[in-house]
mmCIF file of C-alpha atoms in Angstrom:
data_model
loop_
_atom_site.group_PDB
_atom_site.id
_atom_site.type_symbol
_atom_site.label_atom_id
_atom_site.label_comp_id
_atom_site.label_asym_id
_atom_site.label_seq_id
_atom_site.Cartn_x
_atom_site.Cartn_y
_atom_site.Cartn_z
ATOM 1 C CA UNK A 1 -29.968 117.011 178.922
ATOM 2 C CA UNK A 2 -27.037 117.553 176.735
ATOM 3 C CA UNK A 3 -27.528 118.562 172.823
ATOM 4 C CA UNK A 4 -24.841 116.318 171.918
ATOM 5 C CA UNK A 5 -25.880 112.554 170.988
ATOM 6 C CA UNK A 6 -22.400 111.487 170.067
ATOM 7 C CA UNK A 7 -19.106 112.749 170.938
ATOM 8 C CA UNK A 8 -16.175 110.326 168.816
ATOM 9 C CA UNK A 9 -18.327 107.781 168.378
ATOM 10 C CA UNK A 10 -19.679 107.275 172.352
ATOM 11 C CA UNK A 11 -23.289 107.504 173.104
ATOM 12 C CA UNK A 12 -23.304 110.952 175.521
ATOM 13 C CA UNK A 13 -26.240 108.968 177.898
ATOM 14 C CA UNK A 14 -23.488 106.807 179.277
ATOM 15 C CA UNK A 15 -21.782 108.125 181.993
ATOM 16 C CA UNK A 16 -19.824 105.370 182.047
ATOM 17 C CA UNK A 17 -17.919 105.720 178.517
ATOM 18 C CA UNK A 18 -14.627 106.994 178.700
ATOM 19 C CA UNK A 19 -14.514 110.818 177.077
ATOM 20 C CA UNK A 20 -11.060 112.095 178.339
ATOM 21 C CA UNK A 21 -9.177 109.473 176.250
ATOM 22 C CA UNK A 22 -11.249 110.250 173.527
ATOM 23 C CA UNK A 23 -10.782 113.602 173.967
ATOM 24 C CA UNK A 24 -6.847 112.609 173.423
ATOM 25 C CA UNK A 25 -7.099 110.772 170.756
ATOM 26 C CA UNK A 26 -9.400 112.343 168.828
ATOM 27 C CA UNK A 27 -10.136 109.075 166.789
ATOM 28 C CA UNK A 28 -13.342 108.411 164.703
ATOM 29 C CA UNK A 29 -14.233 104.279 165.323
ATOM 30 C CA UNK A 30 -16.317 104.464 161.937
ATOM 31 C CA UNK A 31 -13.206 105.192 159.839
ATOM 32 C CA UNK A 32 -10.638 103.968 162.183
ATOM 33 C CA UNK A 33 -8.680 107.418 161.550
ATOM 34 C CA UNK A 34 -8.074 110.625 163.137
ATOM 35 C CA UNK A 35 -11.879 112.639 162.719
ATOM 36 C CA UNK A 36 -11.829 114.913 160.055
ATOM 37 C CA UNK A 37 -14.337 117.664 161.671
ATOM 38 C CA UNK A 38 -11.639 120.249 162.739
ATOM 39 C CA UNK A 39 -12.108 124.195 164.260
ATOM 40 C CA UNK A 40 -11.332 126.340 161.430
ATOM 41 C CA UNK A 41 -9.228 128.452 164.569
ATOM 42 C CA UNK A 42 -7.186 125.174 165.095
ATOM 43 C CA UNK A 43 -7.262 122.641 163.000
ATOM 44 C CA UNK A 44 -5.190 120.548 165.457
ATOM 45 C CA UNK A 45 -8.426 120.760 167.551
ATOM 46 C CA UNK A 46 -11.109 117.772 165.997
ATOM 47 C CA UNK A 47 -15.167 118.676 166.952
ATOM 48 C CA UNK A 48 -15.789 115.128 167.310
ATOM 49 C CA UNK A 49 -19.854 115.544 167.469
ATOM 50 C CA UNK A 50 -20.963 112.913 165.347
ATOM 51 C CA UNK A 51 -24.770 113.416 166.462
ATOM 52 C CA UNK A 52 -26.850 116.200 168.292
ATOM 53 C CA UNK A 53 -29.807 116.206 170.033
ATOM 54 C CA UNK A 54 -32.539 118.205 167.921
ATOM 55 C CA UNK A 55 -36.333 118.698 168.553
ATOM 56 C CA UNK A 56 -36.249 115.306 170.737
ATOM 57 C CA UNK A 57 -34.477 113.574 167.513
ATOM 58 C CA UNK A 58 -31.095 112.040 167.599
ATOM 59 C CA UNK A 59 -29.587 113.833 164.304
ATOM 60 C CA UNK A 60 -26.557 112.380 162.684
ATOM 61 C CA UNK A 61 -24.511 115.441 161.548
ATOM 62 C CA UNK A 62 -21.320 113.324 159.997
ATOM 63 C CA UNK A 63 -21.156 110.977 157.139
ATOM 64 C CA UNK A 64 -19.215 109.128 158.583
ATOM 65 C CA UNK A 65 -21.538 107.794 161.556
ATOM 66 C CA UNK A 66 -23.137 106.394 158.720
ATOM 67 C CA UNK A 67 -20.484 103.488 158.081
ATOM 68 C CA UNK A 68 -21.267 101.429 161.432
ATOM 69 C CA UNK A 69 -20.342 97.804 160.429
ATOM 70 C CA UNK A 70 -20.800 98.812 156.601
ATOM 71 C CA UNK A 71 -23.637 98.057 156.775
ATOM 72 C CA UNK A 72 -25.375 100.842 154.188
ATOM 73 C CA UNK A 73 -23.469 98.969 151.916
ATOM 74 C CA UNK A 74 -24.336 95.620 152.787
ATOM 75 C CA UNK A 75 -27.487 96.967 152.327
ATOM 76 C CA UNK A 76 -26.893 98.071 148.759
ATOM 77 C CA UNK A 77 -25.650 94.687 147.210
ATOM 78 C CA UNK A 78 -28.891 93.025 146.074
ATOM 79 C CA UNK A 79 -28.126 96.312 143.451
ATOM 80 C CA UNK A 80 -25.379 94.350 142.098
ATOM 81 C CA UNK A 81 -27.587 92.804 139.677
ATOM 82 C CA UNK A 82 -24.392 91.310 137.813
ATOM 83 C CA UNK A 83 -22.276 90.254 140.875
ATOM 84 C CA UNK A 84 -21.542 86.231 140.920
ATOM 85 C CA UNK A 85 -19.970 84.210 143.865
ATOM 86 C CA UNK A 86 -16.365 83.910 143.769
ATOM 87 C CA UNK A 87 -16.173 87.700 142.446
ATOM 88 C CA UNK A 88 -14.309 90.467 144.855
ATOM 89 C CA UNK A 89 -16.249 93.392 146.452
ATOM 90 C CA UNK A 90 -14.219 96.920 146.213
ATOM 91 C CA UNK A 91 -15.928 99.760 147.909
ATOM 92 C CA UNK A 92 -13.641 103.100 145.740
ATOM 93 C CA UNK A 93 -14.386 106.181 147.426
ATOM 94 C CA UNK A 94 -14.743 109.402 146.077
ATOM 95 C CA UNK A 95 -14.894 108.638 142.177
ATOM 96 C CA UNK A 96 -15.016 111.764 139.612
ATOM 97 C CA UNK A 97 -17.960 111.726 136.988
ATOM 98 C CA UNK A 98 -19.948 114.161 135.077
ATOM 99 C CA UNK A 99 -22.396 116.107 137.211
ATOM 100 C CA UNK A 100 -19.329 116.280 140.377
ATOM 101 C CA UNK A 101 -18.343 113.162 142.693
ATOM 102 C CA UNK A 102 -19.755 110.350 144.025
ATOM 103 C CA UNK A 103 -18.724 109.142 147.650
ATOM 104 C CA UNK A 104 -18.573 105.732 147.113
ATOM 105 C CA UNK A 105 -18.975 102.847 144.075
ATOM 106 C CA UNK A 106 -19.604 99.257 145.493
ATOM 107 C CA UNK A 107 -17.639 97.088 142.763
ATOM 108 C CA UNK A 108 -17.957 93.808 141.634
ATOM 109 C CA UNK A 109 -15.027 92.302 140.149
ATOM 110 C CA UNK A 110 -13.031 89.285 139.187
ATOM 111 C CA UNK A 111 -9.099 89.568 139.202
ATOM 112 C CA UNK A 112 -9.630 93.218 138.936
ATOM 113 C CA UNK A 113 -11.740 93.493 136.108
ATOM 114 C CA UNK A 114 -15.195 95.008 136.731
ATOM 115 C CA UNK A 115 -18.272 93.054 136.424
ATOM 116 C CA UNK A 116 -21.110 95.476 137.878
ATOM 117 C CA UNK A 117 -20.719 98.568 140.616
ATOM 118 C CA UNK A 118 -22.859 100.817 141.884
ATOM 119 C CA UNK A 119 -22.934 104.221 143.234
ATOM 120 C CA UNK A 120 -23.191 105.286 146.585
ATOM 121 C CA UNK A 121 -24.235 109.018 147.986
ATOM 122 C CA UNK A 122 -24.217 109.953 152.035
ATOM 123 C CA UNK A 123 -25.711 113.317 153.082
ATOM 124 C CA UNK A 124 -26.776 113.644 156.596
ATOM 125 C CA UNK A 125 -27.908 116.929 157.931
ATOM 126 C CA UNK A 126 -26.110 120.766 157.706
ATOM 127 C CA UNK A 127 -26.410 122.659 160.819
ATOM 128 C CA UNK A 128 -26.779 126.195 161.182
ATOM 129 C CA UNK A 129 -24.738 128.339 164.107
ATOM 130 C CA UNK A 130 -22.473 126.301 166.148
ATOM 131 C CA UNK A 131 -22.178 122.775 168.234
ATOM 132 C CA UNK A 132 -18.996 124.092 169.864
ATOM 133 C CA UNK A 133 -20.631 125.725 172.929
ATOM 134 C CA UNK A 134 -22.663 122.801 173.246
ATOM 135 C CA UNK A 135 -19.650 120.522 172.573
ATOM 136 C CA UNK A 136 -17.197 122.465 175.737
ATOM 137 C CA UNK A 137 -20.590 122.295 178.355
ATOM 138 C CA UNK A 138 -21.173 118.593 177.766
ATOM 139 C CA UNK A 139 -17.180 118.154 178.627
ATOM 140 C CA UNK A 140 -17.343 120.299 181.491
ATOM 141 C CA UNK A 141 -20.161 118.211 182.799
ATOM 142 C CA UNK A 142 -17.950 115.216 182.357
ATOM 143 C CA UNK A 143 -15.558 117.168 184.567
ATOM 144 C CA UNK A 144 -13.089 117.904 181.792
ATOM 145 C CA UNK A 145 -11.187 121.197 182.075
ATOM 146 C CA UNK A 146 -12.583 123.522 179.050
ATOM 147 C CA UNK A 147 -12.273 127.389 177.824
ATOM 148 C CA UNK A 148 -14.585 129.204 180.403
ATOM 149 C CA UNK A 149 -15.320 131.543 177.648
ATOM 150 C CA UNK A 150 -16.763 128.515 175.783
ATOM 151 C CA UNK A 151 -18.849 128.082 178.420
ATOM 152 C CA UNK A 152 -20.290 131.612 178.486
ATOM 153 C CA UNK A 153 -20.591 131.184 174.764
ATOM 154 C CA UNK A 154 -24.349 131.692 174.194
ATOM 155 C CA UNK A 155 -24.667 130.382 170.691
ATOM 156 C CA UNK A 156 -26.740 127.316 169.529
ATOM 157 C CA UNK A 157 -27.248 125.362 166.099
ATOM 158 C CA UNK A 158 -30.181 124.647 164.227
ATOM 159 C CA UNK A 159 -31.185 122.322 161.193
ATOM 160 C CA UNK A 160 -31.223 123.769 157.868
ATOM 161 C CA UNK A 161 -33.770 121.228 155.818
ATOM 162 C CA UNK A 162 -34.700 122.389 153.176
ATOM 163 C CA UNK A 163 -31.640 123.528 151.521
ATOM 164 C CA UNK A 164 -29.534 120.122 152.925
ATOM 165 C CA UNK A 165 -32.360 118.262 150.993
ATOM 166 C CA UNK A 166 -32.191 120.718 147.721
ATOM 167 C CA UNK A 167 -28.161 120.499 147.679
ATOM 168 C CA UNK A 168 -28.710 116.803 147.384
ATOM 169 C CA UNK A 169 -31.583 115.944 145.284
ATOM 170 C CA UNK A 170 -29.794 118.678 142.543
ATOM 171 C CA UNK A 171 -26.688 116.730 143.043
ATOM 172 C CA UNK A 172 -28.716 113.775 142.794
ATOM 173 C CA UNK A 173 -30.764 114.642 139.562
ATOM 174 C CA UNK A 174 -26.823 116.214 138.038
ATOM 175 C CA UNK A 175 -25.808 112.351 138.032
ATOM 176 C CA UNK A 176 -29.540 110.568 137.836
ATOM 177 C CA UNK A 177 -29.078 110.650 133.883
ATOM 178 C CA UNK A 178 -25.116 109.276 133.729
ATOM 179 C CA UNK A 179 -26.799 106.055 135.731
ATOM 180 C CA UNK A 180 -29.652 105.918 133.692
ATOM 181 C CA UNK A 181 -27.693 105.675 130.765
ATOM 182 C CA UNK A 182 -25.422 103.352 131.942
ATOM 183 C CA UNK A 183 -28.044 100.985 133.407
ATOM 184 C CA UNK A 184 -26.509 100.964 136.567
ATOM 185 C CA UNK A 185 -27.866 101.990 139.953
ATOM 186 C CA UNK A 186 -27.227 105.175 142.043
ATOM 187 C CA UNK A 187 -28.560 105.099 145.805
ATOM 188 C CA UNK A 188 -28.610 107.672 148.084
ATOM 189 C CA UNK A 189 -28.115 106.971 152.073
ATOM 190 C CA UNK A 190 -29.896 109.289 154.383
ATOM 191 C CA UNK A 191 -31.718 109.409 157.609
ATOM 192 C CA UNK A 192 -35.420 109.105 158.558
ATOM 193 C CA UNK A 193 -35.672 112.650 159.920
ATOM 194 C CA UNK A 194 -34.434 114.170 156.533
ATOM 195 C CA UNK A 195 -36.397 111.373 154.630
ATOM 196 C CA UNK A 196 -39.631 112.601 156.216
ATOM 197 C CA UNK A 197 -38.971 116.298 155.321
ATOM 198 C CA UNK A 198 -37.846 115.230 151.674
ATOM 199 C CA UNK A 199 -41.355 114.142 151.379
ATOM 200 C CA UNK A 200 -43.358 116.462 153.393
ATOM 201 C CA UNK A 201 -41.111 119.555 151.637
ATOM 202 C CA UNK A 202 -40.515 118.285 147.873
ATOM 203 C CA UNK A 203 -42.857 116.399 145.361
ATOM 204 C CA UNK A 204 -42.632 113.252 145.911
ATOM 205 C CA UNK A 205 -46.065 112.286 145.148
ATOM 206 C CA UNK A 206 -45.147 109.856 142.148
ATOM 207 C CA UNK A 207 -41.944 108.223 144.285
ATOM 208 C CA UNK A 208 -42.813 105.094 146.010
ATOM 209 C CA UNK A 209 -42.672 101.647 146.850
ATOM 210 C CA UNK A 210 -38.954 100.175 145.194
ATOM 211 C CA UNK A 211 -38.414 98.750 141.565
ATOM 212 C CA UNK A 212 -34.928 96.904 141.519
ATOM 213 C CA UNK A 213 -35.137 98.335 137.504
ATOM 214 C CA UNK A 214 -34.744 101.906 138.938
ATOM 215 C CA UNK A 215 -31.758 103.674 138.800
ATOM 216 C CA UNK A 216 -32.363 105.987 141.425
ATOM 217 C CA UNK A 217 -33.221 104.429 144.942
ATOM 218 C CA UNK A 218 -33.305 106.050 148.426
ATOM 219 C CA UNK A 219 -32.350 104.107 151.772
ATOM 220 C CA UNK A 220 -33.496 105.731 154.813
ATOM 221 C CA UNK A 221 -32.442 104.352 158.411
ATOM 222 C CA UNK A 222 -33.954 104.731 161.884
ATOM 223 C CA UNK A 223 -31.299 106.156 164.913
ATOM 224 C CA UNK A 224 -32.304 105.125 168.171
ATOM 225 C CA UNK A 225 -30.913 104.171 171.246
ATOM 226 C CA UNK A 226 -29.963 99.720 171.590
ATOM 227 C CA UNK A 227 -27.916 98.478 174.471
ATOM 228 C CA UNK A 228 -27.029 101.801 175.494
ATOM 229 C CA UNK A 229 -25.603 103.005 172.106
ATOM 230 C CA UNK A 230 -27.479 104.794 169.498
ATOM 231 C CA UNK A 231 -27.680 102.241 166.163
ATOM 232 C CA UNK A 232 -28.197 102.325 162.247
ATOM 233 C CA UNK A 233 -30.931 100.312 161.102
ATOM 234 C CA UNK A 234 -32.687 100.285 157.864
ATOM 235 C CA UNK A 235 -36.012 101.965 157.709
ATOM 236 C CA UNK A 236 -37.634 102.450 154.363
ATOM 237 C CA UNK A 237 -36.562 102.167 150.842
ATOM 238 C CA UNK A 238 -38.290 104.082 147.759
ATOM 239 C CA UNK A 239 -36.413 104.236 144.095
ATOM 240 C CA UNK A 240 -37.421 105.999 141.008
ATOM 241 C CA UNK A 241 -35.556 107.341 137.847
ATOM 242 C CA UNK A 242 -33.998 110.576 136.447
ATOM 243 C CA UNK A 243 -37.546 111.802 135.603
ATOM 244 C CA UNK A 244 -38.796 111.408 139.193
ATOM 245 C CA UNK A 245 -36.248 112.888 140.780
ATOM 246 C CA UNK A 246 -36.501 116.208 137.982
ATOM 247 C CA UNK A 247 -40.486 115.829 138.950
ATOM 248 C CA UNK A 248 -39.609 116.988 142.345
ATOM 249 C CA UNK A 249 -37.152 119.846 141.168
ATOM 250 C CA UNK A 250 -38.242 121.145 138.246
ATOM 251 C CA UNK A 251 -34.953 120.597 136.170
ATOM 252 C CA UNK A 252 -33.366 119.286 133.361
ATOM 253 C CA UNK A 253 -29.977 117.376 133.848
ATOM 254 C CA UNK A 254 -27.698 116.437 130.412
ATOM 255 C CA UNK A 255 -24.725 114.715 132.324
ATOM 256 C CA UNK A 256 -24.035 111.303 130.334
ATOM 257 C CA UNK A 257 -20.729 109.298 130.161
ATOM 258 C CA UNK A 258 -20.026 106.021 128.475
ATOM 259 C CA UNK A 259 -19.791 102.460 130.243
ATOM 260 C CA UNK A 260 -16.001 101.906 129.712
ATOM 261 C CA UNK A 261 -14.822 105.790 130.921
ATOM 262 C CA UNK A 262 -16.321 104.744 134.236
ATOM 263 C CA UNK A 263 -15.149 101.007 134.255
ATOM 264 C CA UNK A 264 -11.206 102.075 133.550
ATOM 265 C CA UNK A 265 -11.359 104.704 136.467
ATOM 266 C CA UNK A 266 -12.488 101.930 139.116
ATOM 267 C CA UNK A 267 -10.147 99.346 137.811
ATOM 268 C CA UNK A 268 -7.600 101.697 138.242
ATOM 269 C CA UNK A 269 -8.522 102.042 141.777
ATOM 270 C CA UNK A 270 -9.115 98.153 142.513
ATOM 271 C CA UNK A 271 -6.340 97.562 145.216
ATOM 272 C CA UNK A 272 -6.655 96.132 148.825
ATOM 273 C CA UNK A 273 -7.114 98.774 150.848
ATOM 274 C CA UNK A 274 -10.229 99.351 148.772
ATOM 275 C CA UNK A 275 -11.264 96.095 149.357
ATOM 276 C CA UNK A 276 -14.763 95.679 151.142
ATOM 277 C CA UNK A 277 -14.517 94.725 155.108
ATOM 278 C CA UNK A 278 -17.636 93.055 156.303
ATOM 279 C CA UNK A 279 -17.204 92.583 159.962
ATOM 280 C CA UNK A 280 -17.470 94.021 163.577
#
């Protein structure tokens, strides 16, 4: 059985899929775009694995498998505590604050002028070694020419756990205090595999159940094969506050900004192509 889940967005367990044209085109159906996964050796080259087979677990190794049908951020708008019908949803990506970046803020707004947002953090799993072998003999079993030295290529990849989950929940606690301050709401999208760990490897003994009054909360989704496709769907939901999440670290985090800093950046960035899609 091939180690690779995904390739470009196609389930690997259908035969039937077409992987040479994807192969071509090289596009990512979550983004619409070109995928951003390159070889460092040619970065005209994109990897294209969007999941891997690991320990019998279909593992989601790109962010960006994570926006199917927006749907992690449908997920997130009962957070919009402020939001009213008639306002616009903007989903900004990438917004600077104290602590580093967050990937995305969900904003509520009328004629461009904020009225609530929230921020919105994907991590999916770092893998150790190399999918590329893996990558080149699931193509060559497709019948598509590849390197032969690729195929002789004996390394493998692994899943590096603990310090994915560390990286985050630091980043996480670095920007738990700006939200708490601000009284808005910070949620972090990951999947079940790497939720399970995060509490079987980190103290999460005090962090359960969900309070919408949080300003930390945690969405965790199930993978598994529908309809012949591998699909998102939500699993379990926990939220706690800038204390919990130190609880499970050990640290202190002093990162605060004021309301209107972060309200002039997003208004700034309020334009169509931000606007939020909900669709097929």
């Amino acid at each position: 059985m091939s180690k690779i889940s995904e390739l470009f967005g196609l389930y690997c367990q259908n035969s039937d899929l077409d992987f040479k044209t994807a192969l071509e085109t090289q596009g990512c159906p979550f983004t619409g775009k070109i995928c951003t996964k390159m070889r460092k050796s040619n970065p005209d080259v994109k990897i294209g694995t969007c999941s891997v087979k690991y320990q019998n677990q279909d593992v989601i190794i790109c962010p960006f498998r994570l926006l199917e049908h927006n749907q992690i951020f449908i997920d997130c708008l009962h957070l919009l505590t402020m939001h009213e019908p008639g306002n616009e949803l903007y989903l900004v990506p990438e917004v600077q604050i104290p602590g580093g970046h967050v990937d995305y803020f969900l904003v509520s707004a009328k004629n461009k002028k904020v009225k609530d947002f929230i921020g919105i953090e994907l991590q999916t799993m770092d893998t150790t070694g190399t999918v590329w072998p893996e990558r080149q003999k699931f193509l060559n079993e497709c019948g598509i020419v590849v390197d032969p030295s690729d195929l002789e290529n004996k390394k493998t990849f692994g899943m590096n756990w603990k310090m994915t989950l560390k990286t985050i929940l630091i980043q996480m606690h670095h920007k738990s205090e700006t939200f708490e301050h601000l009284n808005k709401h910070l949620v972090l999208i990951i999947q079940e595999p790497l939720f399970e760990h995060m509490i079987s490897d980190f103290n999460f003994t005090s962090i359960e159940g969900v309070r919408l009054g949080d300003p930390i909360h945690i969405h965790s989704y199930s993978f598994s094969e529908q309809d012949n496709r591998l699909r998102l769907s939500l699993a379990n939901r926990v939220s706690t506050d800038s204390e919990g999440i130190a609880n499970c670290l050990g640290l202190n985090a002093e990162s605060k900004v004021e309301l209107q800093d972060i309200i002039r950046l997003l208004e700034s960035k309020l334009t169509d192509i931000n606007r939020l899609h909900i669709g097929i």
